[in-house]
Amino acid sequence: MSDERPEPARTENSVGDVSGGTTMMGRDITVNMVGPQGGGAPLYAVPAPPLFVNRDGELERARDFALDGGPHARVLVVQATPRGSGATAFGLKVLHEVFVRDPRRFSGGYFFADVERDGVAESVSEILRRMGVEEIPAGQRRRRDRLQGEFTGRGAVAVLVDSPAGVNDVLPFVSTAPGSLTVVATAHDFEFDEVLPHVQDEWIGIGALPAEHAVELLCAKAGVEPETDEDRRLVEDLAGYTGGSPHLLLQVGRNIRRLRRRADGALAAVHRSLIVPAPAGPRDGDGEGAGLPAPVHAAAVALSCHPETDFGAGVAARVLPGEDAGALLAALVEGDVLTAVPGGRYRFRTARAQRELGASAHDRAAVFGRVLEYYFGLAAAAHRALLPGRWLQADLDHDSAFPDTAGPRFEDGGAARLALAPDRAALRAAVMHAAVRGEHRRAAELCEHLWAYWFTSGLFADVVDTHTEVLRHALGAHRLSPARLSRLCVQRSIAYRRDGSLEQAREDAELALELAREAEPVQPPVLLTALEAVGDVEREEGRPEPAAERFAEALAVAEAAEPLDPRAVLNASRKLAQVRLEQGDRDAARGLLVRARDLVLLKRPDDLHNRARVGAALGDLLLACGDRERALEQWDVAAELHTRLGDDRRTGDMYVKRADALEPTDPAAARAALETALEHYSRAGARHLVARVRSRITEPG
């Protein structure tokens, strides 16, 4: 290497020295770092770049393009030819360099969309979470609109989109806010002129490394410094064997490093295993995981059957029965197959590594079945803790796609939500993988059981994503019974309705009712649930007459069912009562609500959800009858119950009711109630309700 050539630009797996300290930056860590200039730096929610060597000219072009603070939004396409030449690493390096040089160049933050692993919908949700949005919109179109709104509100942002399949996978992440940058790491040819005519774009090609740099990267990854002519020959042979592909260089270097931990002569051993006379060209060597002891390699292959999300030690123990899962996980982290994620969790280093290992899994279906059984155990336990006594389709059919095995037990709903929260992404991915792989019944049962966790946690985006995937594969293909399909449609309808997407909610509810009537024999719980779903949408649309007809039919179905389900009767009674009150029929509303109150207190005293809902409806009735003080008492009790359940949105609703009642006579107390409602809505991430309440607080008078 000549004296004039710049030193190789390498970045270890950390963000680097920032304000006197090194801050680790993994994929699942968000760190709000302080930049060199002092003061609060923008959010940097991007993984650290991996080991990186040179590409000085390309890096300078990309850095200049990114740092140019012009008014236009920009797209930088980094194309790797062939695939594996390091487009993602280059993109990560660009954002890291920009952040170090001028953290506030993208004052709205730095973000990463792992499209290859997570898909577009979950990548959008993940960026929203990084931004602090707690309640992710359920509908995918609304989710994308929300992300664009956040981009606009934050100012210039930088987003790296990793391995999109096409232009449509990129568009949701392109911010048109002035000065924003979207970096696209890809192996494909992308043209943005037609779809983004007002956005400036730049293309940078990334190819194989030249021989000198290939040797440097290989030695850096392997942790070797050739001291003899023979060692230098072996390294040069191996670098030539890879054709300069960064992916293969890192893989070979990783294999050398693994062998060095176990025996001397690792460099020569890997050379013997790969280099043959007159090689036909670069190969993948011994493949991902080469150099690992056989039991550790077998564990990696088995774990590769898990969906491409992080996972915990619990599911690893289920996948590796009879093995010391903890020791194997530690060995896989040491061997650079897995990455340790905060919270005692793990993830494969790259999607490519996981897929290469998975290609050799001969019993993939059986292993994935154990994964599903593990997550079903969690889902069933959460259902029992969060919605005790709530009927399930498997109970009606007396048949389940899962074995009846003991799962965990949670003390209460809060403990259940806390336990499932780390597995949120894995649970979502498990359902979707099951649907794609033809495990339709298991996917549907997981959806039904996970509803308790998703519903009480406000995770309606997960409901829409999972249910959409299951319905896409099963609806119209006779792969699930009409009753089970109806249940899925009802749940997705509720998610859309909570999101304000009433047209989609109505379509799902009407389809659910059609399917419920098709079931042979008709199952009363399925039918009345579908009737209520249609009625809920009609009431939300401001159509009380048809809503009352639906709820009256649902109540009749509930009353005729054998055995009688008190919850079904009280729920239908409450819904019908609320519509009757809106229609001005207080006597009918009173009779229905008294019946609902008696049922919940006598038959279901532990059902805090319905105790709160019935109490809130009684408060509405009391206010309509002129008894404001008793109405306030009912709403206070309902607010306390909703708070115990962790339902901030409904708690906020109770304080809005309180404000509405107090406003004519006590504006100060009404304002205080609105401020409390605002706190709860903010915690719930209910953006439209926050805006509505804030406008009431700030409006004159």
XYZ file of C-alpha atoms in Angstrom:
701
model
C 0.000 0.000 0.000
C 1.501 3.360 -0.985
C 2.041 6.192 1.463
C -0.433 8.403 -0.410
C -3.381 6.064 0.041
C -5.653 6.941 3.002
C -5.702 4.495 5.872
C -8.480 1.874 5.590
C -11.703 3.203 7.107
C -12.847 0.579 9.564
C -15.658 0.804 12.089
C -16.071 -1.768 14.814
C -19.558 -2.673 16.000
C -20.113 0.448 18.080
C -21.163 3.972 17.360
C -17.826 5.299 18.508
C -16.560 7.940 20.865
C -19.406 10.318 21.606
C -19.034 12.967 24.293
C -16.253 11.087 26.023
C -17.845 7.637 25.980
C -18.500 4.754 23.639
C -22.179 3.929 23.264
C -23.093 0.481 21.960
C -25.701 0.550 19.222
C -27.352 -2.736 18.374
C -30.385 -3.299 16.173
C -32.761 -3.453 19.113
C -31.322 -0.523 21.068
C -32.381 3.062 20.621
C -29.888 5.532 22.069
C -30.486 9.270 22.231
C -26.852 10.279 22.002
C -25.099 13.544 22.672
C -23.102 14.713 19.683
C -19.697 16.316 19.557
C -21.146 19.822 19.517
C -22.798 19.328 22.919
C -26.493 19.560 23.636
C -29.143 16.994 22.831
C -28.537 15.146 19.601
C -31.299 13.788 17.358
C -32.503 10.237 17.846
C -30.078 7.747 16.251
C -32.087 4.528 15.825
C -29.749 2.807 13.377
C -27.529 -0.251 13.932
C -23.802 0.335 14.061
C -21.943 -0.382 10.827
C -20.147 -3.728 10.691
C -16.446 -4.139 9.993
C -15.737 -1.891 7.019
C -12.657 -1.389 4.829
C -11.990 1.590 2.578
C -14.268 2.452 -0.420
C -12.951 5.957 0.215
C -14.044 7.483 -3.096
C -17.602 6.138 -2.933
C -17.874 7.076 0.727
C -16.784 10.650 0.052
C -19.399 11.009 -2.710
C -22.138 9.617 -0.480
C -21.100 11.733 2.481
C -21.066 14.922 0.404
C -24.489 14.097 -1.029
C -25.885 13.500 2.467
C -24.281 16.518 4.147
C -25.390 18.972 1.473
C -28.050 20.879 3.360
C -30.065 21.860 0.305
C -33.845 22.291 0.399
C -34.667 19.181 -1.619
C -35.454 15.737 -0.265
C -32.953 13.202 -1.581
C -32.685 9.500 -2.336
C -29.312 7.745 -2.399
C -29.379 4.298 -4.045
C -26.460 2.086 -3.041
C -26.458 -0.882 -5.409
C -24.299 -3.913 -4.665
C -23.225 -5.928 -7.697
C -23.110 -8.801 -7.119
C -25.281 -9.226 -4.059
C -23.218 -9.507 -0.913
C -20.854 -6.721 -1.911
C -21.772 -4.640 1.120
C -24.553 -2.188 0.214
C -26.083 -2.381 3.699
C -22.741 -1.956 5.452
C -21.994 1.027 3.207
C -25.354 2.643 3.968
C -24.855 2.163 7.713
C -21.361 3.645 7.414
C -22.699 6.711 5.561
C -25.292 7.511 8.231
C -22.780 6.922 11.006
C -20.237 9.260 9.385
C -22.865 11.974 8.908
C -23.972 11.679 12.525
C -20.413 11.939 13.822
C -19.579 14.954 11.627
C -22.851 16.875 11.952
C -25.423 15.200 14.236
C -28.036 17.864 13.627
C -27.816 17.585 9.841
C -30.912 15.391 10.189
C -32.529 17.030 13.175
C -35.619 14.835 12.905
C -33.610 11.680 13.583
C -31.874 8.738 11.917
C -33.911 5.569 11.286
C -33.566 2.062 9.855
C -36.171 0.036 7.932
C -35.204 -3.646 7.944
C -37.554 -4.481 5.085
C -35.882 -7.773 4.191
C -36.455 -9.229 7.669
C -39.514 -7.451 8.983
C -41.498 -6.578 5.867
C -42.847 -3.133 5.016
C -45.768 -3.000 7.474
C -43.746 -3.977 10.546
C -40.850 -1.729 9.494
C -43.241 1.223 9.378
C -44.552 0.263 12.825
C -41.026 -0.124 14.187
C -39.960 3.372 13.104
C -43.130 4.802 14.658
C -42.250 3.043 17.917
C -38.732 4.444 17.768
C -40.328 7.870 17.422
C -42.306 7.285 20.612
C -45.700 6.582 19.038
C -47.343 4.154 21.470
C -50.611 3.367 19.667
C -49.697 2.312 16.140
C -52.558 2.826 13.643
C -54.204 -0.472 12.763
C -54.794 0.047 9.052
C -51.649 -0.201 6.971
C -52.543 2.837 4.871
C -53.201 4.901 8.010
C -49.927 3.629 9.432
C -48.006 4.879 6.415
C -49.828 8.200 6.521
C -48.952 8.528 10.208
C -45.281 7.898 9.437
C -45.302 10.574 6.736
C -46.985 12.947 9.185
C -44.283 12.243 11.758
C -41.589 12.838 9.132
C -43.137 16.197 8.218
C -43.460 17.247 11.837
C -39.884 16.316 12.741
C -38.146 18.092 9.869
C -35.203 16.599 7.994
C -34.787 12.869 8.679
C -32.453 10.170 7.373
C -33.794 6.668 6.724
C -31.892 3.596 5.538
C -34.146 1.104 3.721
C -32.457 -2.284 3.669
C -32.988 -4.782 0.834
C -36.373 -3.728 -0.557
C -37.824 -5.973 -3.257
C -39.006 -3.057 -5.383
C -39.765 0.654 -5.512
C -43.093 0.187 -3.723
C -41.228 -1.173 -0.699
C -39.222 2.054 -0.536
C -41.944 4.671 -0.979
C -43.437 4.479 2.561
C -40.045 5.478 3.994
C -39.240 8.376 1.669
C -39.647 11.644 3.529
C -40.283 14.641 1.323
C -39.591 17.055 4.173
C -36.932 19.556 3.009
C -33.405 18.262 3.466
C -34.422 14.647 4.199
C -32.411 11.675 2.940
C -33.488 8.130 2.087
C -30.666 5.634 1.578
C -31.681 2.482 -0.317
C -29.363 -0.518 0.072
C -30.124 -2.985 -2.719
C -28.871 -5.381 -5.351
C -31.603 -4.275 -7.797
C -31.952 -1.472 -10.342
C -34.384 1.153 -9.022
C -35.753 4.144 -10.914
C -37.445 6.906 -8.919
C -37.881 9.537 -11.648
C -41.537 8.767 -12.339
C -42.766 8.069 -8.812
C -40.712 10.806 -7.092
C -40.160 13.509 -9.717
C -39.427 16.245 -7.149
C -36.834 14.266 -5.204
C -33.149 14.431 -6.125
C -31.546 11.017 -6.458
C -27.997 9.722 -6.657
C -26.665 6.243 -7.519
C -23.516 4.665 -6.141
C -22.395 1.217 -7.237
C -20.615 -1.096 -4.829
C -18.649 -3.962 -6.356
C -16.060 -6.467 -5.267
C -13.111 -5.221 -3.244
C -9.700 -5.004 -4.953
C -7.177 -7.599 -3.860
C -5.337 -5.370 -1.371
C -8.492 -4.323 0.418
C -9.904 -7.862 0.314
C -6.829 -9.097 2.192
C -7.236 -6.330 4.771
C -10.885 -7.151 5.417
C -10.214 -10.886 5.649
C -7.362 -10.411 8.149
C -9.399 -7.975 10.217
C -12.338 -10.369 10.473
C -10.177 -13.430 11.129
C -8.085 -11.564 13.684
C -4.805 -12.624 12.080
C -1.668 -10.711 11.155
C 0.340 -12.778 8.647
C 3.951 -12.859 9.822
C 5.475 -15.340 7.345
C 5.520 -15.563 3.593
C 3.483 -18.782 3.831
C 0.774 -17.094 5.918
C 0.637 -14.200 3.469
C 0.279 -16.673 0.573
C -2.576 -18.475 2.320
C -4.383 -15.200 3.033
C -3.936 -13.972 -0.550
C -5.226 -17.311 -1.884
C -8.311 -17.121 0.334
C -8.973 -13.474 -0.572
C -8.682 -14.393 -4.263
C -10.983 -17.369 -3.754
C -13.759 -15.027 -2.551
C -13.516 -12.859 -5.652
C -13.417 -9.799 -3.383
C -16.996 -10.355 -2.166
C -17.298 -8.737 1.297
C -19.940 -11.304 2.256
C -17.620 -14.236 1.470
C -14.591 -12.485 2.952
C -16.410 -11.991 6.238
C -17.696 -15.559 6.173
C -14.239 -17.057 5.584
C -12.731 -14.729 8.194
C -15.396 -15.783 10.673
C -14.628 -19.456 10.056
C -10.889 -18.890 10.608
C -11.577 -17.075 13.863
C -13.826 -19.883 15.126
C -11.194 -22.522 14.408
C -8.452 -20.438 16.047
C -10.339 -20.667 19.344
C -10.161 -24.457 19.217
C -6.783 -25.330 17.639
C -3.627 -24.031 16.031
C -3.222 -23.935 12.273
C -6.689 -22.506 11.584
C -5.558 -20.475 8.578
C -4.030 -23.524 6.868
C -7.021 -25.704 7.786
C -9.525 -23.334 6.195
C -7.255 -22.963 3.160
C -7.174 -26.752 2.710
C -10.953 -27.000 3.010
C -11.646 -24.309 0.414
C -8.840 -24.046 -2.099
C -8.695 -26.816 -4.699
C -6.598 -26.880 -7.878
C -8.027 -24.583 -10.576
C -11.141 -23.504 -8.687
C -14.135 -22.837 -10.904
C -14.865 -19.598 -9.061
C -16.052 -18.253 -5.734
C -18.211 -20.534 -3.632
C -19.829 -20.081 -0.241
C -17.004 -22.079 1.300
C -18.217 -24.463 3.967
C -21.307 -22.328 4.341
C -22.719 -20.338 7.227
C -21.695 -21.804 10.575
C -18.592 -23.580 9.285
C -15.989 -24.063 11.957
C -18.554 -24.544 14.726
C -18.552 -27.752 16.772
C -21.191 -30.186 15.470
C -23.678 -29.755 18.375
C -23.452 -25.972 18.122
C -23.949 -26.068 14.350
C -26.958 -28.369 14.791
C -28.435 -25.918 17.307
C -27.962 -23.054 14.841
C -29.778 -25.019 12.133
C -32.670 -25.814 14.486
C -33.001 -22.213 15.714
C -32.995 -20.979 12.103
C -36.515 -22.441 11.833
C -37.734 -19.619 14.105
C -39.184 -16.600 12.268
C -36.699 -13.836 11.467
C -37.182 -11.903 14.716
C -35.382 -11.850 18.023
C -36.299 -14.668 20.406
C -35.855 -15.601 24.043
C -34.263 -18.474 25.906
C -37.679 -20.054 26.516
C -38.438 -20.852 22.894
C -34.799 -21.874 22.374
C -35.187 -24.476 25.123
C -38.344 -25.738 23.402
C -36.563 -25.986 20.047
C -33.538 -27.725 21.586
C -35.147 -30.291 23.940
C -32.758 -32.216 26.117
C -29.871 -29.880 25.299
C -28.193 -27.239 27.425
C -29.863 -24.385 25.558
C -28.076 -21.690 27.559
C -24.627 -23.064 26.746
C -25.511 -23.492 23.073
C -26.848 -19.935 22.829
C -23.669 -18.604 24.425
C -21.564 -20.621 21.955
C -23.569 -19.259 19.020
C -23.063 -15.695 20.233
C -19.336 -16.337 20.646
C -19.264 -17.906 17.193
C -20.840 -14.779 15.661
C -23.930 -16.644 14.471
C -26.290 -14.973 16.929
C -26.303 -11.453 18.305
C -27.232 -10.933 21.953
C -30.117 -8.483 22.245
C -30.853 -6.534 25.448
C -33.287 -8.304 27.737
C -31.699 -11.731 27.436
C -32.784 -12.251 23.844
C -31.063 -13.331 20.651
C -31.200 -12.755 16.916
C -29.357 -14.168 13.946
C -26.598 -11.877 12.787
C -28.229 -11.372 9.381
C -31.298 -12.605 7.557
C -28.997 -14.147 4.976
C -27.144 -16.157 7.628
C -30.405 -17.471 9.058
C -31.707 -18.479 5.643
C -28.499 -20.258 4.665
C -28.615 -22.294 7.867
C -32.338 -22.964 7.422
C -31.746 -24.426 3.974
C -30.094 -27.443 5.620
C -32.878 -28.042 8.170
C -34.327 -31.441 7.208
C -37.013 -31.430 9.938
C -38.042 -27.802 9.522
C -41.797 -28.468 9.829
C -41.394 -30.353 13.097
C -39.104 -27.722 14.618
C -41.382 -24.874 13.540
C -44.256 -26.834 15.086
C -42.448 -26.719 18.439
C -42.004 -22.968 17.998
C -45.745 -22.540 17.438
C -46.571 -24.746 20.440
C -44.344 -22.660 22.683
C -45.986 -19.400 21.613
C -49.451 -20.944 21.835
C -48.719 -21.810 25.472
C -47.948 -18.149 26.158
C -51.028 -16.986 24.240
C -53.378 -19.394 26.028
C -52.030 -18.383 29.443
C -52.449 -14.706 28.582
C -56.022 -15.318 27.433
C -56.864 -16.985 30.740
C -55.388 -14.095 32.729
C -56.689 -11.205 30.614
C -60.127 -12.401 29.494
C -61.070 -15.201 31.911
C -64.111 -17.169 30.859
C -64.248 -15.657 27.365
C -65.319 -18.289 24.848
C -62.987 -19.605 22.169
C -63.764 -21.348 18.896
C -61.834 -24.439 19.975
C -64.210 -24.720 22.961
C -67.244 -24.620 20.669
C -65.734 -27.160 18.272
C -64.279 -29.363 21.034
C -61.177 -29.544 18.889
C -57.814 -27.798 18.852
C -54.867 -27.877 16.481
C -52.516 -27.751 19.478
C -51.767 -30.453 22.043
C -53.176 -29.926 25.523
C -49.912 -29.149 27.286
C -49.334 -27.157 30.435
C -48.228 -23.585 29.864
C -47.212 -20.780 32.194
C -49.610 -19.238 34.697
C -49.833 -15.489 35.152
C -50.931 -13.899 38.390
C -53.029 -11.275 36.635
C -53.487 -9.427 33.363
C -50.652 -7.026 34.053
C -48.229 -9.895 34.556
C -49.441 -11.497 31.317
C -48.893 -8.343 29.268
C -45.468 -7.856 30.838
C -44.481 -11.445 30.022
C -45.636 -11.316 26.390
C -44.263 -7.844 25.587
C -40.698 -9.011 24.759
C -42.141 -11.592 22.341
C -44.482 -9.147 20.576
C -42.616 -9.231 17.253
C -42.029 -12.998 17.460
C -45.710 -13.704 18.170
C -46.792 -11.612 15.196
C -44.233 -13.265 12.915
C -45.119 -16.767 14.126
C -48.757 -16.299 13.112
C -47.842 -14.934 9.699
C -45.267 -17.667 9.029
C -47.805 -20.311 10.024
C -50.328 -18.889 7.547
C -47.781 -18.782 4.728
C -46.627 -22.350 5.461
C -50.178 -23.728 5.339
C -50.694 -24.090 9.112
C -54.018 -22.278 8.827
C -55.788 -23.746 11.854
C -52.830 -23.146 14.111
C -52.465 -19.595 12.817
C -56.163 -18.933 13.427
C -56.048 -20.363 16.959
C -53.014 -18.257 17.777
C -54.844 -15.164 16.532
C -57.880 -15.949 18.648
C -55.876 -16.538 21.817
C -53.549 -13.573 21.260
C -56.557 -11.295 20.869
C -56.653 -10.845 24.657
C -53.080 -9.534 24.694
C -53.395 -7.440 21.542
C -56.788 -5.947 22.479
C -55.943 -4.987 26.056
C -52.540 -3.627 24.981
C -53.919 -1.541 22.099
C -51.825 -3.489 19.553
C -54.408 -3.255 16.790
C -51.752 -2.996 14.082
C -50.665 -6.529 14.998
C -54.296 -7.665 14.772
C -54.682 -6.261 11.259
C -51.331 -7.598 10.013
C -51.788 -11.133 11.340
C -55.476 -11.528 10.565
C -54.997 -10.145 7.064
C -52.306 -12.737 6.347
C -54.427 -15.618 7.687
C -57.565 -14.488 5.844
C -55.596 -13.955 2.628
C -54.565 -17.611 2.624
C -57.725 -19.170 4.066
C -60.735 -17.090 3.003
C -62.486 -18.583 0.010
C -60.179 -21.599 -0.016
C -62.244 -23.733 2.416
C -59.202 -24.099 4.663
C -61.018 -22.914 7.794
C -64.608 -23.317 8.943
C -67.033 -20.400 8.362
C -67.338 -19.941 12.132
C -63.590 -19.569 12.611
C -63.308 -17.202 9.643
C -66.172 -15.159 11.085
C -64.307 -14.819 14.372
C -61.204 -13.530 12.592
C -63.263 -11.013 10.616
C -64.928 -9.743 13.807
C -61.590 -9.188 15.502
C -60.156 -7.351 12.511
C -63.351 -5.268 12.273
C -62.908 -4.163 15.885
C -59.292 -3.207 15.158
C -60.337 -1.126 12.157
C -63.171 0.507 14.129
C -60.823 1.488 16.960
C -58.597 2.986 14.261
C -61.456 5.039 12.806
C -61.388 3.066 9.533
C -65.154 2.571 9.485
C -65.503 1.497 5.857
C -63.094 -1.394 6.340
C -64.635 -2.166 9.726
C -68.091 -2.403 8.155
C -66.884 -4.674 5.346
C -65.311 -7.074 7.835
C -68.320 -7.025 10.155
C -70.771 -7.734 7.346
C -68.571 -10.551 6.053
C -68.359 -11.952 9.582
C -72.153 -11.990 9.833
C -72.486 -13.680 6.442
C -70.002 -16.375 7.488
C -71.669 -16.855 10.874
C -75.006 -17.543 9.186
C -73.306 -20.046 6.833
C -71.991 -22.188 9.687
C -73.696 -25.576 10.053
C -74.962 -25.784 12.656
C -75.154 -22.093 13.515
C -73.177 -21.413 16.683
C -74.909 -18.767 18.855
C -71.728 -17.148 20.265
C -70.340 -16.739 16.743
C -73.596 -15.298 15.401
C -74.211 -12.824 18.212
C -70.586 -11.636 18.116
C -70.931 -10.899 14.394
C -74.270 -9.145 14.938
C -72.695 -6.942 17.592
C -69.771 -6.135 15.298
C -72.169 -4.860 12.606
C -74.175 -2.938 15.194
C -71.050 -1.336 16.656
C -70.052 0.022 13.245
C -73.571 1.268 12.488
C -73.717 3.052 15.832
C -70.310 4.631 15.199
C -71.571 5.787 11.803
C -74.464 7.590 13.512
C -77.170 5.132 12.431
C -78.928 4.130 15.678
C -81.968 2.468 14.092
C -80.175 -0.339 12.235
C -77.743 -0.639 15.144
C -80.646 -1.208 17.539
C -81.989 -3.958 15.274
C -78.629 -5.742 15.293
C -78.232 -5.507 19.066
C -81.828 -6.646 19.660
C -81.216 -9.708 17.469
C -77.923 -10.363 19.289
C -79.718 -10.202 22.641
C -82.365 -12.632 21.426
C -79.665 -15.049 20.273
C -77.878 -14.758 23.637
C -81.074 -15.377 25.602
C -81.951 -18.461 23.550
C -78.499 -20.043 23.782
C -77.994 -23.185 25.849
C -76.229 -23.073 28.165
C -76.877 -19.395 28.913
C -73.763 -17.210 28.853
C -74.313 -14.294 31.295
C -71.568 -12.256 29.668
C -73.216 -12.506 26.248
C -76.562 -11.388 27.679
C -75.148 -8.472 29.648
C -72.992 -7.308 26.751
C -75.869 -7.299 24.275
C -78.121 -5.652 26.884
C -75.621 -2.858 27.468
C -75.111 -2.184 23.757
C -78.851 -2.095 23.092
C -79.374 0.148 26.130
C -76.849 2.677 24.868
C -78.637 2.918 21.516
C -82.056 3.200 23.203
C -80.697 6.065 25.298
C -79.454 7.804 22.143
C -82.954 7.343 20.709
C -84.466 8.997 23.804
C -86.089 5.871 25.273
C -84.801 6.183 28.860
C -87.179 3.590 30.336
C -86.000 0.885 27.914
C -82.393 1.866 28.518
C -82.883 1.728 32.317
C -84.386 -1.761 32.250
C -81.625 -3.117 30.051
C -78.827 -1.527 32.091
C -80.215 -2.694 35.435
C -80.314 -6.208 34.050
C -76.749 -5.895 32.767
C -75.560 -4.514 36.119
C -77.180 -7.356 38.055
C -75.670 -9.972 35.739
C -72.138 -8.578 35.962
C -72.257 -8.215 39.758
C -73.881 -11.563 40.490
C -72.486 -13.778 37.737
C -69.198 -12.134 36.681
C -67.854 -9.991 39.546
C -64.267 -10.468 38.320
C -65.090 -9.160 34.835
C -63.634 -5.688 35.317
C -64.048 -4.793 31.637
C -67.815 -5.176 31.695
C -68.196 -3.763 35.199
C -66.539 -0.592 33.928
C -68.528 -0.460 30.685
C -71.883 -1.050 32.364
C -71.017 1.532 35.026
C -70.124 4.105 32.368
C -73.411 3.479 30.557
C -75.338 3.847 33.838
C -73.598 7.183 34.320
C -74.811 8.296 30.892
C -78.357 7.320 31.840
C -78.197 9.117 35.199
C -76.970 12.310 33.520
C -79.783 12.107 30.970
C -82.210 11.827 33.896
C -80.723 14.932 35.570
C -78.752 13.210 38.344
C -75.300 14.611 37.634
C -73.710 13.758 40.987
C -74.497 10.057 40.760
C -73.393 10.078 37.124
C -70.014 11.490 38.178
C -69.708 8.741 40.799
C -70.351 6.045 38.193
C -67.732 7.486 35.839
C -65.203 7.745 38.674
C -65.647 4.037 39.457
C -65.417 3.154 35.758
C -62.245 5.249 35.404
C -60.669 3.451 38.357
C -61.502 0.040 36.859
C -60.148 1.008 33.436
C -56.972 2.275 35.116
C -56.550 -1.056 36.904
C -56.856 -2.752 33.531
C -54.238 -0.455 32.006
C -56.730 0.922 29.456
C -55.696 4.581 29.225
C -57.942 5.311 26.264
C -61.120 4.322 28.102
C -59.920 6.023 31.289
C -59.546 9.191 29.244
C -63.086 8.724 27.929
C -64.416 8.797 31.500
C -62.709 12.109 32.209
C -64.106 13.595 29.004
C -67.594 12.562 30.162
C -66.836 14.242 33.481
C -65.711 17.432 31.718
C -68.824 17.498 29.526
C -71.062 17.266 32.589
C -69.182 19.898 34.640
C -68.538 22.463 31.908
C -71.860 24.382 32.154
C -71.478 25.103 35.898
C -67.828 24.599 36.827
C -65.458 25.414 33.935
C -62.340 25.096 36.118
C -63.241 21.549 37.195
C -64.108 20.690 33.597
C -60.719 21.954 32.448
C -58.961 19.867 35.108
C -60.857 16.785 33.903
C -59.827 17.497 30.311
C -56.191 17.834 31.348
C -56.389 14.445 33.070
C -58.016 12.969 29.969
C -55.198 14.444 27.888
C -52.616 12.665 30.056
C -54.335 9.301 29.577
C -54.866 9.763 25.832
C -51.216 10.772 25.450
C -50.064 7.626 27.242
C -52.340 5.570 24.991
C -50.943 7.256 21.873
C -54.500 8.176 20.797
C -53.367 11.050 18.617
C -56.748 12.182 17.265
C -58.240 12.204 20.772
C -55.234 14.136 22.080
C -55.769 16.744 19.366
C -59.493 16.955 20.089
C -59.026 17.453 23.834
C -56.110 19.852 23.417
C -58.219 22.058 21.119
C -60.944 22.166 23.773
C -58.443 23.182 26.443
C -56.894 25.955 24.343
C -60.036 27.393 22.723
C -61.088 30.819 24.091
C -63.604 30.915 26.908
